Short mmCIF file of C-alpha atoms in Angstrom, two decimals:
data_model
loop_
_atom_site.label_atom_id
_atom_site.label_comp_id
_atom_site.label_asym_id
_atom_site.label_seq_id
_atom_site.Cartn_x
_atom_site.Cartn_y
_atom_site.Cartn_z
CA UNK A 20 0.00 0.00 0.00
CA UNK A 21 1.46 3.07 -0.86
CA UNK A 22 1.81 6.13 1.52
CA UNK A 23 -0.90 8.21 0.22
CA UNK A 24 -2.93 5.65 1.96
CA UNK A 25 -2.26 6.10 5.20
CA UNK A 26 -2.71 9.98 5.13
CA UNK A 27 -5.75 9.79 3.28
CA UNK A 28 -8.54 7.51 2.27
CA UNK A 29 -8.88 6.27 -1.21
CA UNK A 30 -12.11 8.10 -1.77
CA UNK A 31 -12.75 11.36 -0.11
CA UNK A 32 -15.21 12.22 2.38
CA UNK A 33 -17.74 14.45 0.85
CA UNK A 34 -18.59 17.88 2.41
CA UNK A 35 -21.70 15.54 3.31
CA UNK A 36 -20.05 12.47 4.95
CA UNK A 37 -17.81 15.17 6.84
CA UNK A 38 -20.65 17.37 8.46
CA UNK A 39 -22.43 13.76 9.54
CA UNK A 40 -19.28 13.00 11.35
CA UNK A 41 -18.29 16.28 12.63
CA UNK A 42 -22.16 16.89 13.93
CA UNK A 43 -21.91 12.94 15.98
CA UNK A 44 -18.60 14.50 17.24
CA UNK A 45 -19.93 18.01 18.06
CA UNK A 46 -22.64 16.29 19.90
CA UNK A 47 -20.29 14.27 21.79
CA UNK A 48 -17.76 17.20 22.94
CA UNK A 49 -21.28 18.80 24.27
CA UNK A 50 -21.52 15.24 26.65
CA UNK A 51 -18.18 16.15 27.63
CA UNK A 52 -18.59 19.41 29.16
CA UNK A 53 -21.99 18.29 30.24
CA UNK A 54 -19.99 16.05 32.54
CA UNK A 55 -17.31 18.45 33.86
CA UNK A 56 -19.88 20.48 34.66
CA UNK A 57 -21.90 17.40 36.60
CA UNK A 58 -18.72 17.33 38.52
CA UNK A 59 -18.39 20.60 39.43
CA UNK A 60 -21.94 20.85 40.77
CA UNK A 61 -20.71 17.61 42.69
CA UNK A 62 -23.79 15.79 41.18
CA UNK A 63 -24.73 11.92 42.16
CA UNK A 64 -21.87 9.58 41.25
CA UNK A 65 -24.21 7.04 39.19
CA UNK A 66 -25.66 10.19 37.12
CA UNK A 67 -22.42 10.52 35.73
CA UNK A 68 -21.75 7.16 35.15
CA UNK A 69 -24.95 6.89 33.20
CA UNK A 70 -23.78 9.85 30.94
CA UNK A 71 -20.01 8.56 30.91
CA UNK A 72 -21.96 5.04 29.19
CA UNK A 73 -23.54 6.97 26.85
CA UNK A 74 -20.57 8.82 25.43
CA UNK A 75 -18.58 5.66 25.47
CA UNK A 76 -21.72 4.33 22.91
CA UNK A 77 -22.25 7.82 21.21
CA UNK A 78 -18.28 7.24 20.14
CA UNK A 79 -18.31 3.47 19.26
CA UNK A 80 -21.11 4.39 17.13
CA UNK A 81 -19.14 6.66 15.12
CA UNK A 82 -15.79 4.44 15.76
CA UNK A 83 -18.21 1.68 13.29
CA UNK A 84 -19.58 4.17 10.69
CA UNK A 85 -15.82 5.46 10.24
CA UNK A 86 -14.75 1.91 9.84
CA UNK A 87 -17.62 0.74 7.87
CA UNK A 88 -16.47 3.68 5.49
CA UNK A 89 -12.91 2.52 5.63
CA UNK A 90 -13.86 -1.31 4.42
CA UNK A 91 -16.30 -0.20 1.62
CA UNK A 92 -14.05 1.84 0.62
CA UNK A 93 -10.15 1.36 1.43
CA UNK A 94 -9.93 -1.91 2.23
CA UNK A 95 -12.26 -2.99 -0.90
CA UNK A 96 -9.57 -0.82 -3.24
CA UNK A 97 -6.61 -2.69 -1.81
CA UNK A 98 -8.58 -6.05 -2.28
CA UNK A 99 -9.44 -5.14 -5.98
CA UNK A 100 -5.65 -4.21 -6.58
CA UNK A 101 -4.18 -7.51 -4.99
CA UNK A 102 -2.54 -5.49 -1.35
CA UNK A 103 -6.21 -6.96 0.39
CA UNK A 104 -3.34 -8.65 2.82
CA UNK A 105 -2.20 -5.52 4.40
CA UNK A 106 -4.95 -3.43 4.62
CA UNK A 107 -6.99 -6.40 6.00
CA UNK A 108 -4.49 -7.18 8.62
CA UNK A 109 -4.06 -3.24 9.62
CA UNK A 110 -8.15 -3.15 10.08
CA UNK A 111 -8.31 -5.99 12.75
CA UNK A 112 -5.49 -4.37 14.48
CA UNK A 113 -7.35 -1.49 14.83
CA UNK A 114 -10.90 -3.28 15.35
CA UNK A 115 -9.20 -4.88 18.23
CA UNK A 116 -8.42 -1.77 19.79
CA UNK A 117 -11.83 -0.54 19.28
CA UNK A 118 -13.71 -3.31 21.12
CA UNK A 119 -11.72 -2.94 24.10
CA UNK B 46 -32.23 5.32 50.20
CA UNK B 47 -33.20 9.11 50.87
CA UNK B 48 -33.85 11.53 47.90
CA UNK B 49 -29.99 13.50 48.79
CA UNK B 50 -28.33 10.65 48.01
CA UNK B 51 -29.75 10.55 44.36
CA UNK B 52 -28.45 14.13 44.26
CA UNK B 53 -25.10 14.33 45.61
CA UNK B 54 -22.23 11.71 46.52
CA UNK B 55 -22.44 10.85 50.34
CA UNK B 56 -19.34 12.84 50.96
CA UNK B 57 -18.59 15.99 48.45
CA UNK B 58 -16.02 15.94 46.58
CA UNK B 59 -12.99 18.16 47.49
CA UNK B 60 -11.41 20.66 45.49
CA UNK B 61 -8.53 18.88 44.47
CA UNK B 62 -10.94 15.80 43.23
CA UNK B 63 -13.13 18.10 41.49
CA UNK B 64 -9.88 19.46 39.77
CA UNK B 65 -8.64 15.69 38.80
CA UNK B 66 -11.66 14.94 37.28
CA UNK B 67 -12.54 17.76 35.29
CA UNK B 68 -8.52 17.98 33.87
CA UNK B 69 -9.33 14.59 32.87
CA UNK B 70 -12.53 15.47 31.13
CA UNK B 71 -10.88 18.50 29.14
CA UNK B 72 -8.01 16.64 27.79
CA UNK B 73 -11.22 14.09 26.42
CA UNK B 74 -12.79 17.24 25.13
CA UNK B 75 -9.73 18.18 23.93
CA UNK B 76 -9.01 14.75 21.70
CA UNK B 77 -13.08 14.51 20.35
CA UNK B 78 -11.85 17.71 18.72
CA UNK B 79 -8.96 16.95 17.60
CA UNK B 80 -11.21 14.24 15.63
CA UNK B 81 -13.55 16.95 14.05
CA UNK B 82 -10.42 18.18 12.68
CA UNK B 83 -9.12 14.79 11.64
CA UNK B 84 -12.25 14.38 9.53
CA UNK B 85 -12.79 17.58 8.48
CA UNK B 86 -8.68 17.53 6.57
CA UNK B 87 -10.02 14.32 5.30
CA UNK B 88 -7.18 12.29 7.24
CA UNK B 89 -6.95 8.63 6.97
CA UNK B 90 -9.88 6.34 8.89
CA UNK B 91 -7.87 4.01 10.88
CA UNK B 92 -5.76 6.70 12.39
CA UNK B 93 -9.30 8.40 12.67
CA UNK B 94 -10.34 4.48 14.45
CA UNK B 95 -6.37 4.92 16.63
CA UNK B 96 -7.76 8.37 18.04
CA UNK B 97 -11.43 7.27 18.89
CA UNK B 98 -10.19 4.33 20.94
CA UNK B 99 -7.62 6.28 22.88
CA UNK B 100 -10.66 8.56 23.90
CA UNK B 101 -12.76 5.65 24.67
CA UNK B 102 -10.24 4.26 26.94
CA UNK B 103 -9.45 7.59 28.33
CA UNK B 104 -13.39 7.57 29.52
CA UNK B 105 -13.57 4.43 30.69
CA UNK B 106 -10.64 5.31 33.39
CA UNK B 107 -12.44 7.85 34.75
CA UNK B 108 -15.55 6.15 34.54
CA UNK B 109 -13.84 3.84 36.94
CA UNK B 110 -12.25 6.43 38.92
CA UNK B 111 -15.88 7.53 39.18
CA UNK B 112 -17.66 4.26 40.25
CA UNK B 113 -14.47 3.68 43.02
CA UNK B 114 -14.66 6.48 44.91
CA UNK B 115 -18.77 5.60 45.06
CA UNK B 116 -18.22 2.31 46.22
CA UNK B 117 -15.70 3.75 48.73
CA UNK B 118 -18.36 6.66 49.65
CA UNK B 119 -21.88 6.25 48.92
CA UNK B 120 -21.88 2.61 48.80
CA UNK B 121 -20.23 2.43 51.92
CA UNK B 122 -22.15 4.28 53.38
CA UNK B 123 -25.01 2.57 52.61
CA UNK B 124 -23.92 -0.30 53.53
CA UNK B 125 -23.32 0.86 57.31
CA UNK B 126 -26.80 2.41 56.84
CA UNK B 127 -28.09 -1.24 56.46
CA UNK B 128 -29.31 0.50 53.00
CA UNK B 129 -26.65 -1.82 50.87
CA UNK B 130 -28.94 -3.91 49.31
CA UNK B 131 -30.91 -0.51 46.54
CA UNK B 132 -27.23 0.45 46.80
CA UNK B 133 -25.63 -2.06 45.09
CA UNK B 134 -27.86 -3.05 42.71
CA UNK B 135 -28.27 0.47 41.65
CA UNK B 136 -23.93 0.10 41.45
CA UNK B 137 -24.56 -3.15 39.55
CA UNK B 138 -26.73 -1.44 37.07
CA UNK B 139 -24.63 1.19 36.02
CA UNK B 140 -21.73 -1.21 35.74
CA UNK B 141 -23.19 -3.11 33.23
CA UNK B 142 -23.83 -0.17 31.30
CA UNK B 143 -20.41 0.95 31.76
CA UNK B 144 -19.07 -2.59 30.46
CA UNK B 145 -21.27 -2.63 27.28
CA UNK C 59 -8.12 -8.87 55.34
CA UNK C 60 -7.51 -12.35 56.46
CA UNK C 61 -6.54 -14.82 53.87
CA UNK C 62 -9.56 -16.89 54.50
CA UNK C 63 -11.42 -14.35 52.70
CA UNK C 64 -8.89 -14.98 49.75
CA UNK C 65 -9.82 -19.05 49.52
CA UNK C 66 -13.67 -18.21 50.23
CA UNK C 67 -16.43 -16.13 50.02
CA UNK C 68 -17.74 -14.54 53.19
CA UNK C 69 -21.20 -16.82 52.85
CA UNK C 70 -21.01 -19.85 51.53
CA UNK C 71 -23.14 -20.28 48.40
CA UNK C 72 -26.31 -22.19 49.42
CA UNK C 73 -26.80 -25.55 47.20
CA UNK C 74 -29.67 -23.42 45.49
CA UNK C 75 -27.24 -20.27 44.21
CA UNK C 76 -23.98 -22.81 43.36
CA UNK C 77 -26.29 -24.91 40.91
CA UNK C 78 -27.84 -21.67 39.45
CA UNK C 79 -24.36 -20.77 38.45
CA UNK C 80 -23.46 -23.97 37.25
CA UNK C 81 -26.58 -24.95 35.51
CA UNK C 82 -25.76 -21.30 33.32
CA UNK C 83 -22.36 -22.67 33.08
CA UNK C 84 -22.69 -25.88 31.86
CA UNK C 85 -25.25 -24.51 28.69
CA UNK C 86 -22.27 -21.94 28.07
CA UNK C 87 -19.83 -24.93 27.95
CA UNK C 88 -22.41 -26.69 25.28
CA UNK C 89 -22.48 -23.49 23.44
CA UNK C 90 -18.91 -23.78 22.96
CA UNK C 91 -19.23 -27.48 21.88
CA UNK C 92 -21.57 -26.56 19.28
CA UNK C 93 -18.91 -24.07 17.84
CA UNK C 94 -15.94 -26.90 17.29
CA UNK C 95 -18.95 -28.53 15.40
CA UNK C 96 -19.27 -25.90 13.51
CA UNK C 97 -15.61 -25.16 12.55
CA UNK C 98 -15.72 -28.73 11.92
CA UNK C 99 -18.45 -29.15 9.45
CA UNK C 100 -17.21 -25.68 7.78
CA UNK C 101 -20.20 -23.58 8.74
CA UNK C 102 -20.26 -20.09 7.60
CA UNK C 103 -18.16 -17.60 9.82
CA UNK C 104 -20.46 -15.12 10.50
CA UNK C 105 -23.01 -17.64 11.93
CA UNK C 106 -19.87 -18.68 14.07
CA UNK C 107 -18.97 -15.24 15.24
CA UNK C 108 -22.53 -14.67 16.11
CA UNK C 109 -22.74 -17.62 18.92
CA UNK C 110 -19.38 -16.49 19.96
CA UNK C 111 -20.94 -13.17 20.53
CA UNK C 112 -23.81 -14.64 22.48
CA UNK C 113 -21.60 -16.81 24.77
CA UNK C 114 -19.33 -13.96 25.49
CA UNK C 115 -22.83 -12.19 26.81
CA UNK C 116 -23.81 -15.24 28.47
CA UNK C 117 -20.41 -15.33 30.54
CA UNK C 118 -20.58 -11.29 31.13
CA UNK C 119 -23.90 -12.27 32.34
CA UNK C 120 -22.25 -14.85 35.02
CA UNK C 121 -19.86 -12.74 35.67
CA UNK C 122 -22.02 -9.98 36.91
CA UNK C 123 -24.05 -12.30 38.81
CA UNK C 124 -21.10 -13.31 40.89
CA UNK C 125 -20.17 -9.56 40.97
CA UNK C 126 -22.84 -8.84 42.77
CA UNK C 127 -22.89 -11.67 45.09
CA UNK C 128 -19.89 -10.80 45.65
CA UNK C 129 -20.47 -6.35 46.34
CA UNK C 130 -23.19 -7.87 48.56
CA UNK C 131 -22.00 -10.33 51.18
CA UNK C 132 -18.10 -10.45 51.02
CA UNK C 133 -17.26 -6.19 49.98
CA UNK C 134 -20.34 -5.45 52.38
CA UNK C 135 -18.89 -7.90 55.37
CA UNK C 136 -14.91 -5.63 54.50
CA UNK C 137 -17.12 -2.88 54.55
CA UNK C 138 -18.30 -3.23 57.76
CA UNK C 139 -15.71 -4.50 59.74
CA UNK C 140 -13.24 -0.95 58.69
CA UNK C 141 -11.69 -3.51 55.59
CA UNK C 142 -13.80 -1.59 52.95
CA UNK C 143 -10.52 -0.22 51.54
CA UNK C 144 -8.85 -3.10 50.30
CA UNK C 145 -11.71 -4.99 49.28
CA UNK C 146 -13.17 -2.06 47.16
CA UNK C 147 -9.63 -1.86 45.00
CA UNK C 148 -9.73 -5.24 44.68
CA UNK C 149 -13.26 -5.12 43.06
CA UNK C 150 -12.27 -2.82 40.99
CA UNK C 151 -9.61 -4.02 39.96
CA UNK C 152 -11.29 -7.02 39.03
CA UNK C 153 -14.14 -4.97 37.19
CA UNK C 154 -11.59 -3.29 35.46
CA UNK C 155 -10.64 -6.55 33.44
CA UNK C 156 -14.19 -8.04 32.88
CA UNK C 157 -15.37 -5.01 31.56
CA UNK C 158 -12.46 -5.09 28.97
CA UNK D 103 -24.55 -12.75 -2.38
CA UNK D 104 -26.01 -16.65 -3.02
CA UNK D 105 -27.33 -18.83 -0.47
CA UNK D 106 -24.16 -20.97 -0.69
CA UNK D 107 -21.62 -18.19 1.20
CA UNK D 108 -24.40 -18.28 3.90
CA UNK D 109 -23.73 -22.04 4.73
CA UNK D 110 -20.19 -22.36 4.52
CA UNK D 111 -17.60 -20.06 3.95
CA UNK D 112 -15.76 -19.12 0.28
CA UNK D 113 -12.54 -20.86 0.47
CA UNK D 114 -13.04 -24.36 3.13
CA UNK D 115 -11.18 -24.61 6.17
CA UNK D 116 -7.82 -26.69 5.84
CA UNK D 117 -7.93 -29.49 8.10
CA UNK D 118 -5.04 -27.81 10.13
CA UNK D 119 -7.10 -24.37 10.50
CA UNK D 120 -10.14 -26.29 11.61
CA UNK D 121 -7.75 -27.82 14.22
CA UNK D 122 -6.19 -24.73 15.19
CA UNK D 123 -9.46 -23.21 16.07
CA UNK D 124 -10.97 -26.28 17.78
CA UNK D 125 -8.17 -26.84 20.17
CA UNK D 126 -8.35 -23.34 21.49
CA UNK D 127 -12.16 -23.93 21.61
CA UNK D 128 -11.33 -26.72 23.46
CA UNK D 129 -8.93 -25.01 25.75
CA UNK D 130 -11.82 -22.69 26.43
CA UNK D 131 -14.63 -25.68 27.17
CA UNK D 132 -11.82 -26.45 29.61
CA UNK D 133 -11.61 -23.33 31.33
CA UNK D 134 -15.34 -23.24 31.76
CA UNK D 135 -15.84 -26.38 33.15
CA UNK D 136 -12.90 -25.44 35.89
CA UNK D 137 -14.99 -22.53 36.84
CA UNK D 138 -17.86 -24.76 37.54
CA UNK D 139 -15.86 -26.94 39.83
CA UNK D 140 -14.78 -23.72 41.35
CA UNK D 141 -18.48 -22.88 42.20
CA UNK D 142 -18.79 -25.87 43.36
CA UNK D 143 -15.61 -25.89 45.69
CA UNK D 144 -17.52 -22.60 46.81
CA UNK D 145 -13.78 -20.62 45.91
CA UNK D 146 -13.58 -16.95 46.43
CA UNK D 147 -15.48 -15.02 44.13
CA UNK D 148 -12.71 -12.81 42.53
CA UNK D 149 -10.88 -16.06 41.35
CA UNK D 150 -13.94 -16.69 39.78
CA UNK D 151 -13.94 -13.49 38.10
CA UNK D 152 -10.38 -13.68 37.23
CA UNK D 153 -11.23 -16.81 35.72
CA UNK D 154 -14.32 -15.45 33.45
CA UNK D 155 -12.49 -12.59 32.53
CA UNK D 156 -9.72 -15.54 30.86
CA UNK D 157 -12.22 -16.66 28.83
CA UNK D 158 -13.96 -13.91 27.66
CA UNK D 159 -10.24 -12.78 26.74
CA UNK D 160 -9.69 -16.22 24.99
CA UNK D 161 -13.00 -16.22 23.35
CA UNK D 162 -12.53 -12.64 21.52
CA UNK D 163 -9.71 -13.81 20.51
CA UNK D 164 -11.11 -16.94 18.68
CA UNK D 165 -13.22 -14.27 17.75
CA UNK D 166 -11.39 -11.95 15.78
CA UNK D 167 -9.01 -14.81 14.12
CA UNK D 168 -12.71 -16.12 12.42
CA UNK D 169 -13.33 -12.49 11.55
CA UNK D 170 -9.78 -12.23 10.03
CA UNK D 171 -9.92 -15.00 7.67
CA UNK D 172 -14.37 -14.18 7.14
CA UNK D 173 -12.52 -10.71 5.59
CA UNK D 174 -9.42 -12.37 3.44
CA UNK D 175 -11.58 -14.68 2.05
CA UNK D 176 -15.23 -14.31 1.96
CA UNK D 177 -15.62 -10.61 1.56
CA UNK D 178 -12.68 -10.36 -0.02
CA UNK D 179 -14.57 -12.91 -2.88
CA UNK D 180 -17.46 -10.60 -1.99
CA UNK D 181 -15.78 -7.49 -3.34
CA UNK D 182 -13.99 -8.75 -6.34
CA UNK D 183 -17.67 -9.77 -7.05
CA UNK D 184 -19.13 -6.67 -6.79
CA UNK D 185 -21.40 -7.88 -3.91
CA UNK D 186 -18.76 -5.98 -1.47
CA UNK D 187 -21.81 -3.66 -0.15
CA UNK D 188 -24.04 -6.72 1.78
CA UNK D 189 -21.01 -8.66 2.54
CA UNK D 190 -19.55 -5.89 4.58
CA UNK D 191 -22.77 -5.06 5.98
CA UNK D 192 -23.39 -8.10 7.25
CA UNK D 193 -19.65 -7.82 8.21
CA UNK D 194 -20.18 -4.63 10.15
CA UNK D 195 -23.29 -6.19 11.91
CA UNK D 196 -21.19 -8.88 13.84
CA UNK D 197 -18.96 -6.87 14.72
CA UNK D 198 -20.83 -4.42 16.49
CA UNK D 199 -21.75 -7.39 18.28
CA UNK D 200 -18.63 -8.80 18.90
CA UNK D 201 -17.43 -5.64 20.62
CA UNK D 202 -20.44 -5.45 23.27
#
């Protein structure tokens, strides 16, 4: 697989698929603060928790739409032009981190 | 289990607990968006996947660091109360969800 | 804590809760026979990874069950007798690998 | 994608893969059958946990080795075939529940 590759993925996001992601993320960064401020106001331990769960989902949500992206897309080019081995081997690595 | 508890930990948190938390929380907020960015320059998915997991790892420490100090606290305290039973299942709950 | 503690749990399990466990244990263990079947007669991996999945809930499931048990009569018994401490980090640390 | 990839997989098993995968399976049916004679012995309830926590570790990683070759070889076929889209759906699907 050449470098390109791994700055980059073989088809760009559109403006589109961008603004999906960045809005999920947005979203998320909003949970965030939501909790610092939870702490601050030294709200009830399981409160936080329960939002703490819900950001953890929130982000493995998006964690599988960017990878579902990267296998219709990357991973299906390098199958199609024979370097499947790789890129195939590079995605569990990374789907094992992401199930952790 | 009286209505406080739902409100606030058993014991507040200090100052300097607050403060460990909530530096915890920014340097989250801090990495979800440094992933807007990521997607918005069009950078490549599995470093995308790399970043997401950090920050889900990241949450899941203080999540923990979270559900010890109410063991050590509120559960505790419940416990003593003869009020352990509502206590821990409420814990057990919001573990699960915290495991998922 | 006294190493008694360590070998045993605080209650013994009554004859009713031990075969509970085990009864959910021993379908888990046929679950896992039926998947050498199925690598055996070649069955189709995603029907494979799918009863993986479910076993792996099925044992979480266990797990949690003896969690609790656990939070309930031996953690409660620390908690009471001024041992909370070391029994709590102990939980968690053992939470801390279930959950991962 | 035809009914045939739904049954077995693209490319068979070799005889020394199917092995590979059924002694580790194995191992595993092992492991959960020493837990139940742990329940039994009444042990402490964080070996227990320990112990679950082993084979939920083992079992992902049975896991993601069926995933592995699922990807080389049947939606790898699935791609060069142009039915890439459903395979990886059906792909992402497990996955998600892999990871819970």
């Amino acid at each position: 697989m050449d470098q390109f590759l791994h700055d980059h993925p073989i088809t760009p996001r559109t403006d589109a698929e961008k603004q999906g992601v960045v809005n999920r993320l947005k979203r998320i960064e909003g949970q965030v603060r939501g909790i610092q401020k939870m702490v601050e106001e030294d709200r009830y331990c399981v409160d936080i928790l329960v939002q703490i769960s819900a950001i953890n989902a929130a982000l493995k949500k998006v964690g599988f739409q960017v990878a579902e992206r990267h296998v219709k897309h990357c991973v299906s080019h390098a199958v199609k032009s024979g370097e499947g081995e790789a890129s195939i081997d590079e995605l569990m690595e990374v789907l094992k981190r992401l199930s952790k």
